[in-house]
Short mmCIF file of C-alpha atoms in Angstrom, two decimals:
data_model
loop_
_atom_site.label_atom_id
_atom_site.label_comp_id
_atom_site.label_asym_id
_atom_site.label_seq_id
_atom_site.Cartn_x
_atom_site.Cartn_y
_atom_site.Cartn_z
CA LEU A 1 13.24 12.12 13.33
CA THR A 2 12.02 9.08 15.20
CA LYS A 3 8.66 7.51 15.81
CA SER A 4 8.12 9.57 18.98
CA ASN A 5 7.85 12.72 16.87
CA PHE A 6 4.61 11.50 15.30
CA ASN A 7 1.66 9.31 16.16
CA MET A 8 2.76 5.99 17.60
CA ASN A 9 1.87 4.11 14.44
CA THR A 10 3.61 6.55 12.10
CA LEU A 11 7.16 6.32 10.79
CA GLN A 12 9.38 8.65 8.83
CA LEU A 13 10.92 6.81 5.90
CA GLY A 14 13.33 9.19 4.23
CA ASN A 15 11.36 12.35 3.45
CA LYS A 16 7.99 10.58 3.70
CA ASN A 17 5.69 10.28 6.70
CA VAL A 18 4.15 6.80 6.62
CA GLY A 19 1.17 5.54 8.62
CA ASP A 20 -2.22 6.81 9.72
CA GLY A 21 -3.29 9.92 7.85
CA HIS A 22 -0.61 9.57 5.18
CA PRO A 23 -0.58 8.03 1.68
CA ALA A 24 0.63 4.47 1.28
CA PHE A 25 4.40 4.25 0.84
CA ILE A 26 5.07 2.32 -2.38
CA VAL A 27 8.31 0.40 -2.83
CA ALA A 28 9.51 -0.95 -6.17
CA GLU A 29 11.47 -4.06 -5.18
CA ILE A 30 14.19 -4.30 -7.81
CA GLY A 31 15.93 -6.99 -5.78
CA ILE A 32 18.17 -8.93 -8.15
CA ASN A 33 16.17 -8.10 -11.28
CA HIS A 34 19.07 -5.89 -12.44
CA GLN A 35 20.85 -9.10 -13.57
CA GLY A 36 24.04 -7.85 -11.88
CA ASP A 37 24.22 -4.95 -14.37
CA VAL A 38 24.35 -1.43 -12.93
CA ASN A 39 22.99 0.00 -16.20
CA ILE A 40 19.86 -2.15 -15.96
CA ALA A 41 19.60 -1.11 -12.30
CA ARG A 42 19.69 2.54 -13.33
CA ASP A 43 16.99 1.95 -15.95
CA LEU A 44 14.82 0.23 -13.34
CA ILE A 45 15.20 3.17 -10.96
CA GLN A 46 14.26 5.64 -13.69
CA LYS A 47 11.18 3.61 -14.63
CA ALA A 48 10.14 3.17 -10.98
CA LYS A 49 10.27 6.94 -10.51
CA GLU A 50 8.15 7.45 -13.63
CA CYS A 51 5.64 4.89 -12.32
CA GLY A 52 5.13 6.81 -9.07
CA ALA A 53 7.11 4.65 -6.63
CA ASP A 54 8.29 6.33 -3.44
CA ALA A 55 11.34 4.09 -3.08
CA VAL A 56 13.39 1.46 -4.88
CA LYS A 57 14.83 -1.48 -3.00
CA PHE A 58 17.80 -3.70 -3.74
CA GLN A 59 19.28 -6.72 -1.93
CA LYS A 60 22.79 -6.54 -0.47
CA ARG A 61 24.63 -9.73 0.48
CA SER A 62 28.10 -10.80 1.52
CA LEU A 63 27.98 -14.26 0.00
CA THR A 64 30.53 -15.94 2.24
CA ARG A 65 28.60 -14.65 5.26
CA ILE A 66 25.20 -15.99 4.25
CA LEU A 67 26.19 -19.35 2.78
CA THR A 68 28.54 -22.14 3.82
CA LYS A 69 31.19 -23.37 1.40
CA ALA A 70 28.97 -26.37 0.69
CA GLY A 71 26.07 -24.04 -0.04
CA LEU A 72 28.21 -21.94 -2.36
CA ASP A 73 29.52 -25.03 -4.17
CA MET A 74 26.10 -26.63 -4.60
CA ALA A 75 25.29 -27.41 -8.23
CA TYR A 76 22.80 -24.94 -9.63
CA ASP A 77 22.17 -25.68 -13.28
CA ASN A 78 18.76 -24.55 -14.47
CA ARG A 79 17.27 -22.10 -16.94
CA ASN A 80 17.39 -19.24 -14.41
CA SER A 81 20.96 -19.92 -13.31
CA PHE A 82 23.75 -17.40 -13.88
CA GLY A 83 26.46 -19.90 -12.91
CA LYS A 84 27.15 -23.62 -12.57
CA THR A 85 27.13 -23.42 -8.75
CA TYR A 86 24.79 -21.53 -6.45
CA GLY A 87 27.72 -19.36 -5.36
CA GLU A 88 28.58 -18.43 -8.94
CA HIS A 89 24.92 -17.72 -9.59
CA LYS A 90 24.56 -15.40 -6.58
CA LYS A 91 27.88 -13.66 -7.28
CA ALA A 92 26.76 -12.86 -10.83
CA LEU A 93 23.69 -11.10 -9.45
CA GLU A 94 25.56 -8.93 -6.92
CA LEU A 95 26.29 -5.27 -7.46
CA SER A 96 29.56 -3.86 -6.14
CA GLU A 97 29.79 -1.33 -3.32
CA ALA A 98 30.82 1.24 -5.94
CA ASP A 99 27.62 0.41 -7.85
CA TYR A 100 25.59 0.99 -4.71
CA ARG A 101 27.19 4.38 -4.14
CA GLU A 102 26.53 5.36 -7.75
CA LEU A 103 22.88 4.23 -7.60
CA ASN A 104 22.33 6.03 -4.30
CA ILE A 105 23.48 9.31 -5.88
CA PHE A 106 21.33 8.60 -8.94
CA CYS A 107 18.26 8.17 -6.69
CA GLN A 108 19.01 11.44 -4.90
CA LYS A 109 19.05 13.25 -8.24
CA LEU A 110 15.70 11.68 -9.19
CA ASP A 111 14.18 12.33 -5.73
CA ILE A 112 13.32 8.70 -5.11
CA ILE A 113 14.38 6.91 -1.94
CA PHE A 114 17.17 4.35 -2.27
CA CYS A 115 17.14 1.39 0.11
CA ALA A 116 18.18 -2.24 0.28
CA SER A 117 17.65 -5.27 2.45
CA GLY A 118 20.88 -6.30 4.12
CA TRP A 119 21.21 -10.07 4.45
CA ASP A 120 24.14 -10.09 6.87
CA GLU A 121 25.81 -7.85 9.44
CA GLU A 122 28.51 -6.59 7.05
CA SER A 123 25.89 -5.61 4.49
CA ILE A 124 23.84 -3.82 7.16
CA ASP A 125 26.96 -1.91 8.24
CA PHE A 126 27.70 -0.92 4.65
CA LEU A 127 24.12 0.24 4.01
CA ASP A 128 24.14 2.22 7.24
CA GLU A 129 27.39 3.89 6.22
CA LEU A 130 25.88 4.58 2.81
CA GLY A 131 23.16 6.55 4.61
CA ILE A 132 20.02 4.64 3.68
CA PRO A 133 17.10 6.03 5.73
CA PHE A 134 15.63 2.69 6.85
CA PHE A 135 16.29 -1.04 6.79
CA LYS A 136 14.10 -3.63 5.10
CA MET A 137 14.54 -7.10 6.60
CA ALA A 138 13.84 -10.00 4.26
CA SER A 139 11.36 -12.70 5.25
CA ALA A 140 14.30 -15.12 5.18
CA ASP A 141 15.82 -13.24 8.13
CA LEU A 142 12.73 -12.89 10.32
CA THR A 143 14.13 -15.68 12.51
CA ASN A 144 17.73 -14.45 12.26
CA PHE A 145 17.68 -12.79 15.67
CA PRO A 146 21.39 -11.85 15.69
CA LEU A 147 20.90 -9.90 12.45
CA LEU A 148 17.66 -8.30 13.68
CA ILE A 149 19.33 -7.15 16.88
CA HIS A 150 22.42 -5.88 15.05
CA THR A 151 20.18 -3.88 12.70
CA ALA A 152 17.90 -2.58 15.45
CA LYS A 153 20.92 -0.99 17.17
CA LYS A 154 21.39 1.28 14.13
CA ASN A 155 18.30 3.14 15.40
CA LYS A 156 16.75 3.54 11.97
CA PRO A 157 13.22 2.41 11.04
CA MET A 158 12.97 -1.32 10.32
CA ILE A 159 10.48 -2.96 7.97
CA LEU A 160 9.98 -6.66 8.69
CA SER A 161 8.56 -8.94 6.00
CA THR A 162 6.80 -11.99 7.40
CA GLY A 163 6.77 -14.60 4.63
CA MET A 164 7.42 -18.21 5.69
CA ALA A 165 6.30 -17.38 9.26
CA ASP A 166 3.45 -18.06 11.64
CA MET A 167 2.14 -15.64 14.24
CA LYS A 168 4.43 -16.87 17.02
CA MET A 169 7.47 -16.27 14.81
CA VAL A 170 6.29 -12.74 13.98
CA GLN A 171 5.67 -11.97 17.66
CA ALA A 172 9.09 -13.34 18.56
CA ALA A 173 10.85 -11.18 15.96
CA TYR A 174 8.93 -8.11 17.13
CA SER A 175 9.87 -8.83 20.75
CA GLN A 176 13.55 -8.92 19.77
CA VAL A 177 13.50 -5.59 17.95
CA ASN A 178 11.00 -3.46 19.88
CA PRO A 179 12.93 -3.09 23.18
CA ILE A 180 15.92 -1.77 21.21
CA ASN A 181 14.16 0.18 18.47
CA ASN A 182 10.42 0.89 18.32
CA GLN A 183 10.51 2.27 14.77
CA ILE A 184 8.93 -0.84 13.24
CA ALA A 185 6.74 -1.74 10.29
CA ILE A 186 5.43 -5.26 9.68
CA LEU A 187 4.44 -6.52 6.23
CA GLN A 188 2.14 -9.42 5.49
CA CYS A 189 3.90 -11.56 2.89
CA THR A 190 3.75 -14.99 1.26
CA SER A 191 7.14 -16.16 0.00
CA THR A 192 6.25 -18.10 -3.12
CA TYR A 193 7.02 -16.79 -6.60
CA PRO A 194 4.35 -16.21 -7.78
CA SER A 195 1.98 -16.66 -4.83
CA ALA A 196 -1.41 -18.31 -5.26
CA PHE A 197 -4.25 -15.90 -4.46
CA SER A 198 -5.60 -18.43 -1.96
CA GLU A 199 -2.36 -18.09 0.02
CA VAL A 200 -2.17 -14.28 0.12
CA HIS A 201 -4.39 -13.91 3.23
CA LEU A 202 -4.99 -10.17 3.24
CA ASN A 203 -7.11 -10.59 6.36
CA VAL A 204 -3.85 -11.08 8.29
CA LEU A 205 -3.43 -7.30 7.90
CA GLN A 206 -6.30 -6.84 10.35
CA THR A 207 -4.77 -9.41 12.70
CA TYR A 208 -1.49 -7.48 12.67
CA MET A 209 -3.27 -4.18 13.32
CA LYS A 210 -4.87 -5.65 16.44
CA GLU A 211 -1.74 -7.45 17.62
CA PHE A 212 0.67 -4.57 16.92
CA PRO A 213 -1.43 -1.39 17.34
CA ASP A 214 1.62 0.88 17.64
CA THR A 215 3.20 -0.45 14.45
CA VAL A 216 2.83 0.52 10.79
CA ILE A 217 1.32 -2.41 8.88
CA GLY A 218 1.80 -3.09 5.18
CA TYR A 219 1.89 -5.70 2.43
CA SER A 220 4.68 -7.22 0.36
CA GLY A 221 3.27 -9.17 -2.58
CA HIS A 222 4.53 -11.82 -4.98
CA GLU A 223 1.21 -12.63 -6.63
CA GLN A 224 0.39 -12.02 -10.28
CA GLY A 225 -1.56 -9.01 -11.45
CA ILE A 226 -2.22 -5.66 -9.81
CA ALA A 227 -5.50 -6.17 -7.92
CA ILE A 228 -4.17 -7.23 -4.52
CA PRO A 229 -2.08 -4.21 -3.40
CA PRO A 230 -4.97 -1.73 -3.86
CA ALA A 231 -7.19 -4.12 -1.88
CA ALA A 232 -4.52 -4.22 0.83
CA VAL A 233 -4.55 -0.42 0.97
CA ALA A 234 -8.33 -0.45 1.30
CA LEU A 235 -7.86 -2.76 4.30
CA GLY A 236 -5.42 -0.32 5.89
CA ALA A 237 -1.97 -1.27 4.55
CA LYS A 238 0.36 1.76 4.71
CA ILE A 239 3.36 0.23 2.92
CA ILE A 240 3.16 -1.64 -0.37
CA GLU A 241 6.11 -3.51 -1.84
CA ARG A 242 6.06 -5.24 -5.22
CA HIS A 243 8.85 -6.74 -7.29
CA PHE A 244 9.67 -4.63 -10.34
CA THR A 245 11.23 -5.63 -13.65
CA LEU A 246 11.72 -4.29 -17.15
CA ASP A 247 10.52 -7.59 -18.66
CA ARG A 248 8.79 -10.49 -16.88
CA THR A 249 10.28 -12.96 -19.39
CA MET A 250 13.90 -12.11 -18.50
CA LYS A 251 16.16 -14.84 -17.17
CA GLY A 252 16.02 -15.11 -13.38
CA GLY A 253 13.82 -16.45 -10.61
CA ASP A 254 12.05 -13.23 -9.55
CA HIS A 255 10.92 -11.79 -12.89
CA ALA A 256 7.77 -13.92 -13.22
CA ALA A 257 6.47 -12.61 -9.87
CA SER A 258 7.31 -9.00 -10.76
CA LEU A 259 5.40 -6.16 -12.38
CA GLU A 260 6.58 -4.44 -15.52
CA PRO A 261 6.45 -0.62 -15.65
CA GLN A 262 3.01 -0.44 -17.24
CA GLY A 263 1.49 -2.74 -14.62
CA PHE A 264 3.32 -1.04 -11.75
CA ALA A 265 2.10 2.38 -12.89
CA LYS A 266 -1.49 1.10 -13.05
CA MET A 267 -1.13 -0.37 -9.55
CA VAL A 268 0.09 2.98 -8.20
CA ARG A 269 -2.77 4.74 -9.98
CA ASP A 270 -5.34 2.37 -8.49
CA ILE A 271 -3.87 2.72 -4.99
CA ARG A 272 -4.04 6.51 -5.17
CA HIS A 273 -7.61 6.35 -6.50
CA ILE A 274 -8.65 4.03 -3.67
CA GLU A 275 -7.00 6.26 -1.05
CA GLU A 276 -8.95 9.22 -2.39
CA ALA A 277 -12.14 7.17 -2.56
CA MET A 278 -11.89 5.95 1.06
CA GLY A 279 -12.73 9.50 2.10
CA SER A 280 -14.61 10.30 5.29
CA THR A 281 -16.37 8.05 7.79
CA GLU A 282 -19.24 10.57 7.85
CA LYS A 283 -22.18 9.83 5.54
CA LYS A 284 -23.52 13.05 4.05
CA ILE A 285 -24.92 14.40 0.79
CA GLN A 286 -22.17 15.56 -1.53
CA GLU A 287 -22.41 19.00 -3.12
CA SER A 288 -22.20 17.37 -6.54
CA GLU A 289 -25.28 15.28 -5.70
CA ALA A 290 -27.59 18.26 -5.09
CA PRO A 291 -28.60 18.79 -8.74
CA VAL A 292 -28.96 15.03 -9.19
CA PHE A 293 -31.23 14.90 -6.14
CA ARG A 294 -33.46 17.63 -7.57
CA LYS A 295 -33.69 15.72 -10.84
CA LEU A 296 -34.16 12.16 -9.61
CA ALA A 297 -35.65 12.28 -6.11
CA LYS A 298 -39.38 12.45 -5.38
CA SER A 299 -41.59 15.14 -3.86
CA ILE A 300 -45.13 15.12 -2.49
CA VAL A 301 -47.45 15.93 -5.41
CA SER A 302 -51.16 16.70 -5.52
CA ALA A 303 -53.17 13.72 -6.81
CA VAL A 304 -56.29 15.90 -7.23
CA ASP A 305 -57.14 19.59 -7.25
CA ILE A 306 -56.70 21.02 -3.75
CA ASN A 307 -58.51 24.25 -2.91
CA SER A 308 -57.27 26.99 -0.64
CA GLY A 309 -58.48 26.24 2.90
CA ASP A 310 -58.85 22.49 2.33
CA SER A 311 -57.65 20.15 5.06
CA ILE A 312 -55.27 17.78 3.32
CA THR A 313 -56.02 14.05 3.38
CA ALA A 314 -53.91 11.09 2.25
CA ASP A 315 -56.00 10.45 -0.88
CA MET A 316 -55.16 13.97 -2.12
CA LEU A 317 -51.47 13.12 -2.32
CA THR A 318 -49.00 11.04 -4.30
CA THR A 319 -45.23 11.10 -4.87
CA LYS A 320 -43.45 12.04 -8.10
CA GLY A 321 -40.30 13.74 -9.33
CA PRO A 322 -38.60 16.16 -9.41
CA GLY A 323 -37.31 16.40 -5.87
CA THR A 324 -37.81 20.16 -5.54
CA GLY A 325 -40.75 20.13 -3.11
CA ILE A 326 -41.69 18.63 0.23
CA SER A 327 -39.98 15.26 0.81
CA PRO A 328 -42.14 12.10 0.88
CA MET A 329 -40.44 11.44 4.22
CA ARG A 330 -42.81 14.10 5.62
CA LEU A 331 -46.04 12.75 4.13
CA ASN A 332 -47.62 12.03 7.53
CA ASP A 333 -46.72 15.54 8.71
CA LEU A 334 -48.65 17.04 5.81
CA ILE A 335 -51.92 15.17 6.44
CA GLY A 336 -54.40 17.38 8.31
CA LYS A 337 -52.64 20.61 7.41
CA ILE A 338 -54.46 23.43 5.57
CA SER A 339 -53.62 24.51 2.04
CA LYS A 340 -52.91 28.25 1.78
CA ILE A 341 -53.51 28.34 -1.99
CA ASP A 342 -55.30 26.54 -4.78
CA ILE A 343 -53.09 23.64 -5.88
CA PRO A 344 -53.98 22.03 -9.21
CA ALA A 345 -53.63 18.30 -9.63
CA ASP A 346 -50.20 16.88 -10.54
CA GLN A 347 -48.23 19.77 -9.01
CA VAL A 348 -45.27 19.58 -6.66
CA ILE A 349 -46.35 20.90 -3.25
CA MET A 350 -43.99 23.46 -1.75
CA GLU A 351 -43.37 24.45 1.87
CA GLU A 352 -44.90 27.87 1.34
CA ASP A 353 -48.15 26.34 -0.01
CA ILE A 354 -49.09 24.92 3.39
CA GLN A 355 -50.17 26.41 6.69
CA TRP A 356 -47.94 24.56 9.13
#
């Protein structure tokens, strides 16, 4: 199904409808946090499912396609390095195509959506052949128009992250994809690991909603803690992506900006609570409030003894609880009316006590 089957700012991502009127779509970004080990990848998928994620996301690269020989041979010797050169490091963190096929089947059995960002045309072709339901484009490739166009022609939904970009760059990327494929989501993102809260700029979500009204808008976060994604959902984000790890102290560059299972589960819980709490735009008294109103609200009460036939004056009245009688909002309506019965002092005045 394509975007035209639903509202214009709704997408179908796998078996989930995403956009207005639907729950936020939550992606556990495993990325390279599997350390190049398919067993760790499987554990991460299992934990993500248990935490309530809708999808898990990996990163697929063909190293010789994304880096020059000089880039591959560049020295890369630091505490997060998995090799002496950058090429050796990246190669150590790649899963094989056989691993991807195995993990895709594993996700199907768990009923969690498997996806990956393809960083080059060959990777996109492989992921398409694998049958992933949508493409996630990394912030690093927002300006890679050849890759965006190649991916758009697959005619599957595309999620564009917008880290390291200004508004003109986002508009330019959108203008490349949209004429070919209008199944687009755009995520606000800041590409630092971890991101400073002052650089998150959740208000950009509202800018995107105005600029791209026919597009699903979401948030991809690299900040610490779990407060920001629920706030993004409250502002209207319909896709949430957060890096996911088994242990934030593991070797590797992305773990520190990731959430462990306990934190991820709490984030999902808070998002679902906020979605439920957003509720209706109509302000009305809730059924559960009725007994509280009777207990805590005020009624018009006799300040003195009022005899049957008396014309009621303001000095005969006061306001007290419970809220079971005539509302103080109607005090002026009551003045000048005739009492039908004797009303002792300090008694709640009822509708039926008055000749209206």
